[in-house]
PDB file of C-alpha atoms in Angstrom:
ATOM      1  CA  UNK G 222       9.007   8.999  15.483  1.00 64.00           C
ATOM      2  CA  UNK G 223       7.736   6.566  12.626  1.00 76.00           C
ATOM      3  CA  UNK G 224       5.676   9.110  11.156  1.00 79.00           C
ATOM      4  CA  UNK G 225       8.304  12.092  10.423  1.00 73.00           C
ATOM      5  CA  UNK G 226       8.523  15.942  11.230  1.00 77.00           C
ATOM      6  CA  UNK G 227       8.064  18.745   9.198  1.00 73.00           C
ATOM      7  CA  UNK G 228      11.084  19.942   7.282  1.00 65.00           C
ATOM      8  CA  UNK G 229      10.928  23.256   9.660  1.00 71.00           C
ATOM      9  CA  UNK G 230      11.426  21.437  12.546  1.00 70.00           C
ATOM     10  CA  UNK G 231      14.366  19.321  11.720  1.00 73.00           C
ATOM     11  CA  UNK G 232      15.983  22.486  10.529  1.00 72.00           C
ATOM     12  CA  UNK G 233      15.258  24.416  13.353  1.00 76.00           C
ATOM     13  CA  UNK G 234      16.663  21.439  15.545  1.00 70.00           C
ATOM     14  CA  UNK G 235      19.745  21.134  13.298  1.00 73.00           C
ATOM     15  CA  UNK G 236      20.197  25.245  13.522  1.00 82.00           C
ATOM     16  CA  UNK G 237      20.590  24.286  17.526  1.00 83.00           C
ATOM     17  CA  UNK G 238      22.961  21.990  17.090  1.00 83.00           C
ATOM     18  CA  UNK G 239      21.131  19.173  18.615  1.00 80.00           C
ATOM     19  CA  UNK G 240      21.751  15.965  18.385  1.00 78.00           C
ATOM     20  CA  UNK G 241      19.097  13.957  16.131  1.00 74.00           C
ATOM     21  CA  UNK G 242      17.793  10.414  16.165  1.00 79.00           C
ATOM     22  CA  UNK G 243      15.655  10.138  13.096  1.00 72.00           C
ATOM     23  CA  UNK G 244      13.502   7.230  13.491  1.00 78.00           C
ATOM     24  CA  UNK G 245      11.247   8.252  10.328  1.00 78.00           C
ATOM     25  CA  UNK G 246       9.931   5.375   8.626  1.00 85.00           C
ATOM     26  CA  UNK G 247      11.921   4.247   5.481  1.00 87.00           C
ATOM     27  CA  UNK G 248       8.854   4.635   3.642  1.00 87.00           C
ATOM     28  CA  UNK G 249       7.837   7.784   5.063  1.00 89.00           C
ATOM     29  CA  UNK G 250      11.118   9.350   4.443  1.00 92.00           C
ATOM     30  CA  UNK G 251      10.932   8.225   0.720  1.00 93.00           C
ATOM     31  CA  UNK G 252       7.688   9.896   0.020  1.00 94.00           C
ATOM     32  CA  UNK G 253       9.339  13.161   1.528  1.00 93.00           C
ATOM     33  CA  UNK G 254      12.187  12.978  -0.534  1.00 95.00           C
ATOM     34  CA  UNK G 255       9.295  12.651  -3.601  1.00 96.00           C
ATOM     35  CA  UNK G 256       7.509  15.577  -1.942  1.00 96.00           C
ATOM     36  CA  UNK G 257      10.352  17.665  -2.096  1.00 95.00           C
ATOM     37  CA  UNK G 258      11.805  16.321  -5.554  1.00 97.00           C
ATOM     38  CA  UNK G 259       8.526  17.083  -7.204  1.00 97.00           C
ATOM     39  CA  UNK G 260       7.968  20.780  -5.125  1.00 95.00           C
ATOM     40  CA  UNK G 261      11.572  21.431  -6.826  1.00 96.00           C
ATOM     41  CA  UNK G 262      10.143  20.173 -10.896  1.00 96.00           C
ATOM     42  CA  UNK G 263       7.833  22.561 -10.402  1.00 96.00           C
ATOM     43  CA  UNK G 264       4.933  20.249  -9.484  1.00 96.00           C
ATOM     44  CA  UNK G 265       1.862  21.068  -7.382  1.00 96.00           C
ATOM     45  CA  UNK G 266       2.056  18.365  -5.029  1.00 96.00           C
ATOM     46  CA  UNK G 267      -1.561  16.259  -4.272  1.00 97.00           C
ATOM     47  CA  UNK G 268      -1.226  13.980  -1.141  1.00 97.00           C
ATOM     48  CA  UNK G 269      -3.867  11.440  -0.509  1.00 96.00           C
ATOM     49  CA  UNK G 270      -3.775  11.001   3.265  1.00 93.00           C
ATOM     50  CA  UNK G 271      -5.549  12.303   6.384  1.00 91.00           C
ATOM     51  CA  UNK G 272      -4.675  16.161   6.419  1.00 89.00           C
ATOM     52  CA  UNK G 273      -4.260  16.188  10.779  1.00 88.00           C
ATOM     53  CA  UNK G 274      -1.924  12.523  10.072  1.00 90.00           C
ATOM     54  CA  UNK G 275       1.703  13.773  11.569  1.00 90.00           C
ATOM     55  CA  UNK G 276       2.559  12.052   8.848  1.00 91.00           C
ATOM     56  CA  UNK G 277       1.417  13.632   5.934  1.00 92.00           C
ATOM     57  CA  UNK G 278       1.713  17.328   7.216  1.00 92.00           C
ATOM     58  CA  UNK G 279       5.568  16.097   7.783  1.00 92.00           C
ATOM     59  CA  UNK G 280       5.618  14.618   4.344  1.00 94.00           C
ATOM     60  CA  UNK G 281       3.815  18.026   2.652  1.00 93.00           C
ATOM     61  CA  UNK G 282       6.349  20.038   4.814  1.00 92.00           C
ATOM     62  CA  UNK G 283       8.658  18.705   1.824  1.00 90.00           C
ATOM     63  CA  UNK G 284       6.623  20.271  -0.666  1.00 93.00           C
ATOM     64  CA  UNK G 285       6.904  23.527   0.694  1.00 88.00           C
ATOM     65  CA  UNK G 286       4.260  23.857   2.711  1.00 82.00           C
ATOM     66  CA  UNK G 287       1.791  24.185  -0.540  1.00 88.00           C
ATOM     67  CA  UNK G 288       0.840  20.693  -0.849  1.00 93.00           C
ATOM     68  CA  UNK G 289      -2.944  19.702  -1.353  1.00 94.00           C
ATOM     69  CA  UNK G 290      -4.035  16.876   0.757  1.00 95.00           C
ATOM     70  CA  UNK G 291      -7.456  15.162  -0.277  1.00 95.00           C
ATOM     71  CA  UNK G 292      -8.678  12.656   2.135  1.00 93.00           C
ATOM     72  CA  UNK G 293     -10.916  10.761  -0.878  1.00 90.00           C
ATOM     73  CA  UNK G 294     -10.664  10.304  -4.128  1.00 91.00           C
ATOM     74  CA  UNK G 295     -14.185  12.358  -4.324  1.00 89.00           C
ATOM     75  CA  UNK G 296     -12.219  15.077  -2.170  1.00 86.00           C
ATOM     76  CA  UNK G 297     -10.974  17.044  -4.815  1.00 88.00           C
ATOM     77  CA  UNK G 298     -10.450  20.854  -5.800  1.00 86.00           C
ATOM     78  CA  UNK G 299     -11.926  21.867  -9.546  1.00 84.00           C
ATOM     79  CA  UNK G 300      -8.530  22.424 -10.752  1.00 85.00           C
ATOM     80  CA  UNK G 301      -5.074  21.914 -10.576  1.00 88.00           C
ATOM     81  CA  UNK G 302      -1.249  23.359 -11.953  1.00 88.00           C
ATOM     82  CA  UNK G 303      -0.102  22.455 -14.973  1.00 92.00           C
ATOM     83  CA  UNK G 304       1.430  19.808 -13.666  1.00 96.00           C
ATOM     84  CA  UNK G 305       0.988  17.348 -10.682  1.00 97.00           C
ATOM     85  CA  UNK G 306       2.447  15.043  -8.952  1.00 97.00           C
ATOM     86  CA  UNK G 307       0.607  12.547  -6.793  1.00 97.00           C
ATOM     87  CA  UNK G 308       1.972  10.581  -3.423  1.00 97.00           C
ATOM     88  CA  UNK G 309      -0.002   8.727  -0.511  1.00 96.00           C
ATOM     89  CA  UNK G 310      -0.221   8.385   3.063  1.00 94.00           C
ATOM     90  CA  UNK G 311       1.606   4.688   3.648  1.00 91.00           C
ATOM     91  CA  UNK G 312      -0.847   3.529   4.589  1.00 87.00           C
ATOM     92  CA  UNK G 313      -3.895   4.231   2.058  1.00 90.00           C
ATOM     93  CA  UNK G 314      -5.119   1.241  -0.372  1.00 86.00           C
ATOM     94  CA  UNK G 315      -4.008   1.029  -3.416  1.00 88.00           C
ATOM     95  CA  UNK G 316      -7.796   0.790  -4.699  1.00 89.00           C
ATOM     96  CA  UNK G 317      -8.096   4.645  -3.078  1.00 91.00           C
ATOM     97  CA  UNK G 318      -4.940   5.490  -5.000  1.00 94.00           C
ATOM     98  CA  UNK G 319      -5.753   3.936  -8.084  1.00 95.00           C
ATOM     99  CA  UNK G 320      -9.150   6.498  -8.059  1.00 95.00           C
ATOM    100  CA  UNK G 321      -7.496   9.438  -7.411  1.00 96.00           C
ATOM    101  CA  UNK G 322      -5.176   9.617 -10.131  1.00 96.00           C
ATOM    102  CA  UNK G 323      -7.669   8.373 -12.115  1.00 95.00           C
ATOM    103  CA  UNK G 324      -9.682  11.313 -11.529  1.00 94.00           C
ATOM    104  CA  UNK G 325      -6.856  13.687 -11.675  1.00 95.00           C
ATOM    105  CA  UNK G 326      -5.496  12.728 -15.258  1.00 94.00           C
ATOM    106  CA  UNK G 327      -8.548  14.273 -16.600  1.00 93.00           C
ATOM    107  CA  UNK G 328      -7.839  17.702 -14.830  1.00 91.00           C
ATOM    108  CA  UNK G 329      -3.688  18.709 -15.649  1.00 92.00           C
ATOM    109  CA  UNK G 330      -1.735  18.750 -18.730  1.00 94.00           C
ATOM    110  CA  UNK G 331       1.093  16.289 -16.864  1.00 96.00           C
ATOM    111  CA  UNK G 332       0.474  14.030 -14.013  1.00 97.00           C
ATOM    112  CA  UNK G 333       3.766  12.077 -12.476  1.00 97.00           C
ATOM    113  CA  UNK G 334       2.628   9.222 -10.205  1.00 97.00           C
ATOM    114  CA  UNK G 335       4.811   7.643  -7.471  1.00 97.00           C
ATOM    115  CA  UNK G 336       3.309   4.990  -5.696  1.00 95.00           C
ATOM    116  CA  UNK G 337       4.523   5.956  -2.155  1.00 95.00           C
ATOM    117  CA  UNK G 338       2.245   3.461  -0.241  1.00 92.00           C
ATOM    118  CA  UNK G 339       4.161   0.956   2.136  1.00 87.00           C
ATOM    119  CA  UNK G 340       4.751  -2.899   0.802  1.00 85.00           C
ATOM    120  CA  UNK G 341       3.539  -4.262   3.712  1.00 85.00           C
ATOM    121  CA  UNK G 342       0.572  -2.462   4.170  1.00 83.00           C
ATOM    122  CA  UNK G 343      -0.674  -3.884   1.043  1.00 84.00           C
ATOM    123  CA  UNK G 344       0.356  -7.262   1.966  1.00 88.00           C
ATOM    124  CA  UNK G 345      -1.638  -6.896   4.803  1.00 88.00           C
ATOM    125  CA  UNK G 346      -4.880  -5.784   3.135  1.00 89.00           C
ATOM    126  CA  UNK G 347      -4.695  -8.678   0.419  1.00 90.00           C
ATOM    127  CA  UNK G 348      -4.075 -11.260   2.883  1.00 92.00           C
ATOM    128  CA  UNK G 349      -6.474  -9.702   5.511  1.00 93.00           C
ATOM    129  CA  UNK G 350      -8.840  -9.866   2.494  1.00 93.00           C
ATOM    130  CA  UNK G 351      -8.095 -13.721   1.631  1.00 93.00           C
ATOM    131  CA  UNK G 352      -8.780 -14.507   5.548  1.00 94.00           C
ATOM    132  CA  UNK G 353     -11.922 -13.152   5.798  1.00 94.00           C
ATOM    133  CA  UNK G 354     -13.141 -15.178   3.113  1.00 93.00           C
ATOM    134  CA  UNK G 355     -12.003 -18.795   5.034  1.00 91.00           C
ATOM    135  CA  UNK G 356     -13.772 -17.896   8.606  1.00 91.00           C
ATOM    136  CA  UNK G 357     -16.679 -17.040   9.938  1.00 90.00           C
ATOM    137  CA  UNK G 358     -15.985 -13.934  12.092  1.00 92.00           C
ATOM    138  CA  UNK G 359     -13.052 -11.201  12.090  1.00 94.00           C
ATOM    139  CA  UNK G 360     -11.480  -9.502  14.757  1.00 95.00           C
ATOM    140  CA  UNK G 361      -9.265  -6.845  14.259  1.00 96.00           C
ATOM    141  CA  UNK G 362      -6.886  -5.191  16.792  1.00 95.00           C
ATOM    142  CA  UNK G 363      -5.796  -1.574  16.745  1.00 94.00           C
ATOM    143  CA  UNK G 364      -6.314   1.889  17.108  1.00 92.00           C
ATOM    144  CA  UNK G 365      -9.801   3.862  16.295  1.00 91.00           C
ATOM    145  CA  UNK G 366      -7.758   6.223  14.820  1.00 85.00           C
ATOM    146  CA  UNK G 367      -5.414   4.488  12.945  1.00 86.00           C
ATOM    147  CA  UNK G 368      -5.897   4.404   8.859  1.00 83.00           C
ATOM    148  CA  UNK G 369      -4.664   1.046   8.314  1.00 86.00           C
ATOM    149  CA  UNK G 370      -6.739  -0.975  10.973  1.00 92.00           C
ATOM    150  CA  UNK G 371      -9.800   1.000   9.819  1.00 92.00           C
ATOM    151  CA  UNK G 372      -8.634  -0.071   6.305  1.00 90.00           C
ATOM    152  CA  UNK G 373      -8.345  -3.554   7.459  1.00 94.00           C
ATOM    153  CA  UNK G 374     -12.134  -3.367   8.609  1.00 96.00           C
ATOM    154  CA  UNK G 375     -13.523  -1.985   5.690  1.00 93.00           C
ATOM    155  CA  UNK G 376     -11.865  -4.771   2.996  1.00 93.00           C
ATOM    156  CA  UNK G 377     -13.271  -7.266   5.444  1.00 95.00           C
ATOM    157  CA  UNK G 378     -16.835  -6.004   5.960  1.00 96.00           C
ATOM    158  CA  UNK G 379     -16.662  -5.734   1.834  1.00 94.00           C
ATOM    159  CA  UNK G 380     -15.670  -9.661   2.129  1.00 93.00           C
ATOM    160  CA  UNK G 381     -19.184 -10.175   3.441  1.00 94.00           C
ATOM    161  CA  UNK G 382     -18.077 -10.981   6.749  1.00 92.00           C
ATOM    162  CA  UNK G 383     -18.756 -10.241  10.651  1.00 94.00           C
ATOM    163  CA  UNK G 384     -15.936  -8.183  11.546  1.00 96.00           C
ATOM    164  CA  UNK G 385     -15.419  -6.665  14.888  1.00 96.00           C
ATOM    165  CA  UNK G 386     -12.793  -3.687  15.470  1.00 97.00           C
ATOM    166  CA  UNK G 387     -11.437  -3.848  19.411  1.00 96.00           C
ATOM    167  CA  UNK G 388      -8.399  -2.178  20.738  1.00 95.00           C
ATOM    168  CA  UNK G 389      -7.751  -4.411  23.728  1.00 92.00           C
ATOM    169  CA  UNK G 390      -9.090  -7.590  25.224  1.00 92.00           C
ATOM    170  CA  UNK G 391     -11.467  -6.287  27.235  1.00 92.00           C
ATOM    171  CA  UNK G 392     -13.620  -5.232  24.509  1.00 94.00           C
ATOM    172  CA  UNK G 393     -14.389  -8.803  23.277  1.00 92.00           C
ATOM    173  CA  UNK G 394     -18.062 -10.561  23.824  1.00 91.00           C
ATOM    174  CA  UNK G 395     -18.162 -13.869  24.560  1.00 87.00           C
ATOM    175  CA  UNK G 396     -21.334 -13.945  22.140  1.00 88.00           C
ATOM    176  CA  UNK G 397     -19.521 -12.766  19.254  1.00 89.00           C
ATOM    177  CA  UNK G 398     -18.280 -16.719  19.603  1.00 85.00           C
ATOM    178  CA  UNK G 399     -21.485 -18.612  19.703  1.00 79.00           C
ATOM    179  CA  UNK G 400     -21.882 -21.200  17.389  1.00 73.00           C
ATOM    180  CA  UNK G 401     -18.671 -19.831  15.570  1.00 66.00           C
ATOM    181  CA  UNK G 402     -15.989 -22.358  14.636  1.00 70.00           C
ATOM    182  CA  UNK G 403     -13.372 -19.935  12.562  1.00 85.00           C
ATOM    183  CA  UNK G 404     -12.566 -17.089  13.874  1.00 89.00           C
ATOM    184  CA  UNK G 405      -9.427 -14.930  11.917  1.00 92.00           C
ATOM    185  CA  UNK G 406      -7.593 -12.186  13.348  1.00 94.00           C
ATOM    186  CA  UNK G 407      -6.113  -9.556  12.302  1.00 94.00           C
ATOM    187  CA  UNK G 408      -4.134  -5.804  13.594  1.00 93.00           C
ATOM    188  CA  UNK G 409      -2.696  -2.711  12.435  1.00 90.00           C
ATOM    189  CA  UNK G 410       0.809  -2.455  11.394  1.00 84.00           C
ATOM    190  CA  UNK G 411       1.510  -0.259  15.151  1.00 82.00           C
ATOM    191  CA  UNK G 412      -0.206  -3.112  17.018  1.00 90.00           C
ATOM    192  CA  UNK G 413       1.581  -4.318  20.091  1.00 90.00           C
ATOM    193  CA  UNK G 414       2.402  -8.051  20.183  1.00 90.00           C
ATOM    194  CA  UNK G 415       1.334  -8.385  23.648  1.00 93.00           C
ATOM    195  CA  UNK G 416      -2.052  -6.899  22.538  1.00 93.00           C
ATOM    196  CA  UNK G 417      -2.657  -9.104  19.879  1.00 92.00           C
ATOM    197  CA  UNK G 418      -1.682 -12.273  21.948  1.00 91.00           C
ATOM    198  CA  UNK G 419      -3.601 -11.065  24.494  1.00 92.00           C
ATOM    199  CA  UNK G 420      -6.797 -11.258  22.250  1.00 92.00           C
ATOM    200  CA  UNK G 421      -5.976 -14.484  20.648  1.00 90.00           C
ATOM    201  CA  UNK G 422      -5.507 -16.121  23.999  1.00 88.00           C
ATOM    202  CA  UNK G 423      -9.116 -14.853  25.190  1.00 88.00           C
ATOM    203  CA  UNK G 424     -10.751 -15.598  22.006  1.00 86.00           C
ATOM    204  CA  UNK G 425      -8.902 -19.318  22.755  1.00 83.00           C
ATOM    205  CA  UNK G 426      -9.984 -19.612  25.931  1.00 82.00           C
ATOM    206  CA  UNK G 427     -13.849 -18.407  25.001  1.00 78.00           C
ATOM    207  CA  UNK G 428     -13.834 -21.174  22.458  1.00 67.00           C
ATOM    208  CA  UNK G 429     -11.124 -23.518  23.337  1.00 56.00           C
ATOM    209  CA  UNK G 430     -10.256 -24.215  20.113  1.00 46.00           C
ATOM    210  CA  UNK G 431      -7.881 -27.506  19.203  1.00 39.00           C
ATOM    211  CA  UNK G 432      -5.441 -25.625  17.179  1.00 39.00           C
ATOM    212  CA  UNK G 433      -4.087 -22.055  16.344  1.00 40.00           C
ATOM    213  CA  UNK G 434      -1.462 -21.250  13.512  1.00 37.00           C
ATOM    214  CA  UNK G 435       0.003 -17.931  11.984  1.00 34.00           C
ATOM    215  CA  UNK G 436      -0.637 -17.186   8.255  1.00 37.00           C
ATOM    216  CA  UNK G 437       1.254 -14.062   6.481  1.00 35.00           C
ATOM    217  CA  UNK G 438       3.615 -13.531   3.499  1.00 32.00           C
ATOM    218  CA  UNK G 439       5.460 -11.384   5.752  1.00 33.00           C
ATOM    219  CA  UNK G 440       7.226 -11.797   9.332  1.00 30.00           C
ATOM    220  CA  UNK G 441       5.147  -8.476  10.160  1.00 34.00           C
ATOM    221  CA  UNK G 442       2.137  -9.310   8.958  1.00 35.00           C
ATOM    222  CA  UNK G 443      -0.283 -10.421  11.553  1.00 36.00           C
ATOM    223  CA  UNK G 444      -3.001 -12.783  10.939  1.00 43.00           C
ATOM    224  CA  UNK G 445      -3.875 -15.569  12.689  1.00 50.00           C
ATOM    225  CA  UNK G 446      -6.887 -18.084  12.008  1.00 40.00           C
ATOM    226  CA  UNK G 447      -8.209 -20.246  15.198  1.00 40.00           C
ATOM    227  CA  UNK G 448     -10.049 -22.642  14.390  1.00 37.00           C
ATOM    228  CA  UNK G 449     -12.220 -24.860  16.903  1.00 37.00           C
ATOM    229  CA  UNK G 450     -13.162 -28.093  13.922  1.00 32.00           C
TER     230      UNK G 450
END
């Protein structure tokens, strides 16, 4: 799967001889080879991520098991190693990051920072951000669990804006739409297609706006803008 396995299992897979598929994320895989490169320097490993993620417990499987996962920058334990080395979850903002090592320089002698947060999660933050600020109402499609749609949420409600979070059509009200003639969308990176069309087409038909377009730096990135004018 996207999100990794701990190190155990793999091994205990490979020990059977069994054929393996690894699917891991690029990214993901990355930030367990840092895990494990900075486990072997003699680093305490600080994760900032959501401890029950698959994800991160796969990615502090790398560290040995001994990794310290803080779910905030304000999450943090009075002291650390000598030294420490700081990841993320992909999918945590850079703003989050930025805090937490920021707050941890103060507290060990050494501090080695990689930057382990996907591209295109970014992306999709800064141009989820830009949207919000050219409409009238957000919608964004995705999980109620999943970090990055709940990030995409936040940086919109911070825009100032009416957002709404749904994870399938039927969750839309037609009088979110009243008197609204911009409406942006936008989903979480493990958003189906179908889903998001799906929404886009009932928001169209609600309003039945002239025109529709895509807007993205990225052929992932999903963000469309409807506009009724």
């Amino acid at each position: 799967r996207a999100h990794g396995v701990p190190f155990t299992h793999l091994e205990s897979l490979r020990r059977q001889r069994v054929e393996i598929i690894d699917a891991t994320c690029p990214f993901v895989k990355r930030s367990q080879r840092y895990a494990k490169a900075l486990q072997d320097e003699g680093y305490q490993v600080v994760i900032l991520g959501d401890r029950e993620h698959p994800e991160v417990r796969a990615v502090g499987s790398y560290a040995g098991g001994r990794a310290v996962v803080v779910e905030s920058p304000d999450d943090l334990p009075d002291t650390f190693g000598p030294k420490v080395g700081v990841l993320a979850q992909t999918t945590q903002s850079e703003e989050a990051f930025l805090r937490l090592v920021h707050r941890i320089v103060p507290k060990a002698r050494v501090v080695k920072v990689i930057n382990t947060i996907c591209r295109s999660t970014a992306a999709r933050l800064a141009e989820t951000e830009r949207l919000a600020r050219r409409v009238q109402i957000m919608i964004v499609v995705g999980g109620r669990k999943s970090h990055n749609t709940l990030e995409l949420v936040r940086v919109c409600r911070l825009a100032g804006i009416e957002t709404h979070h749904v994870e399938r059509v039927e969750e839309l009200q037609v009088s979110w739409f009243r008197a609204r003639v911009n409406v942006g969308i936008s989903a979480g990176a493990s958003t189906p297609d179908w889903v998001i069309d799906g929404v886009a087409e009932a928001i169209h038909a609600i309003g039945n706006p002239a025109r529709g377009g895509w807007c993205g730096n990225q052929a992932d990135d999903v963000h469309r803008v409807l506009n009724n004018s």
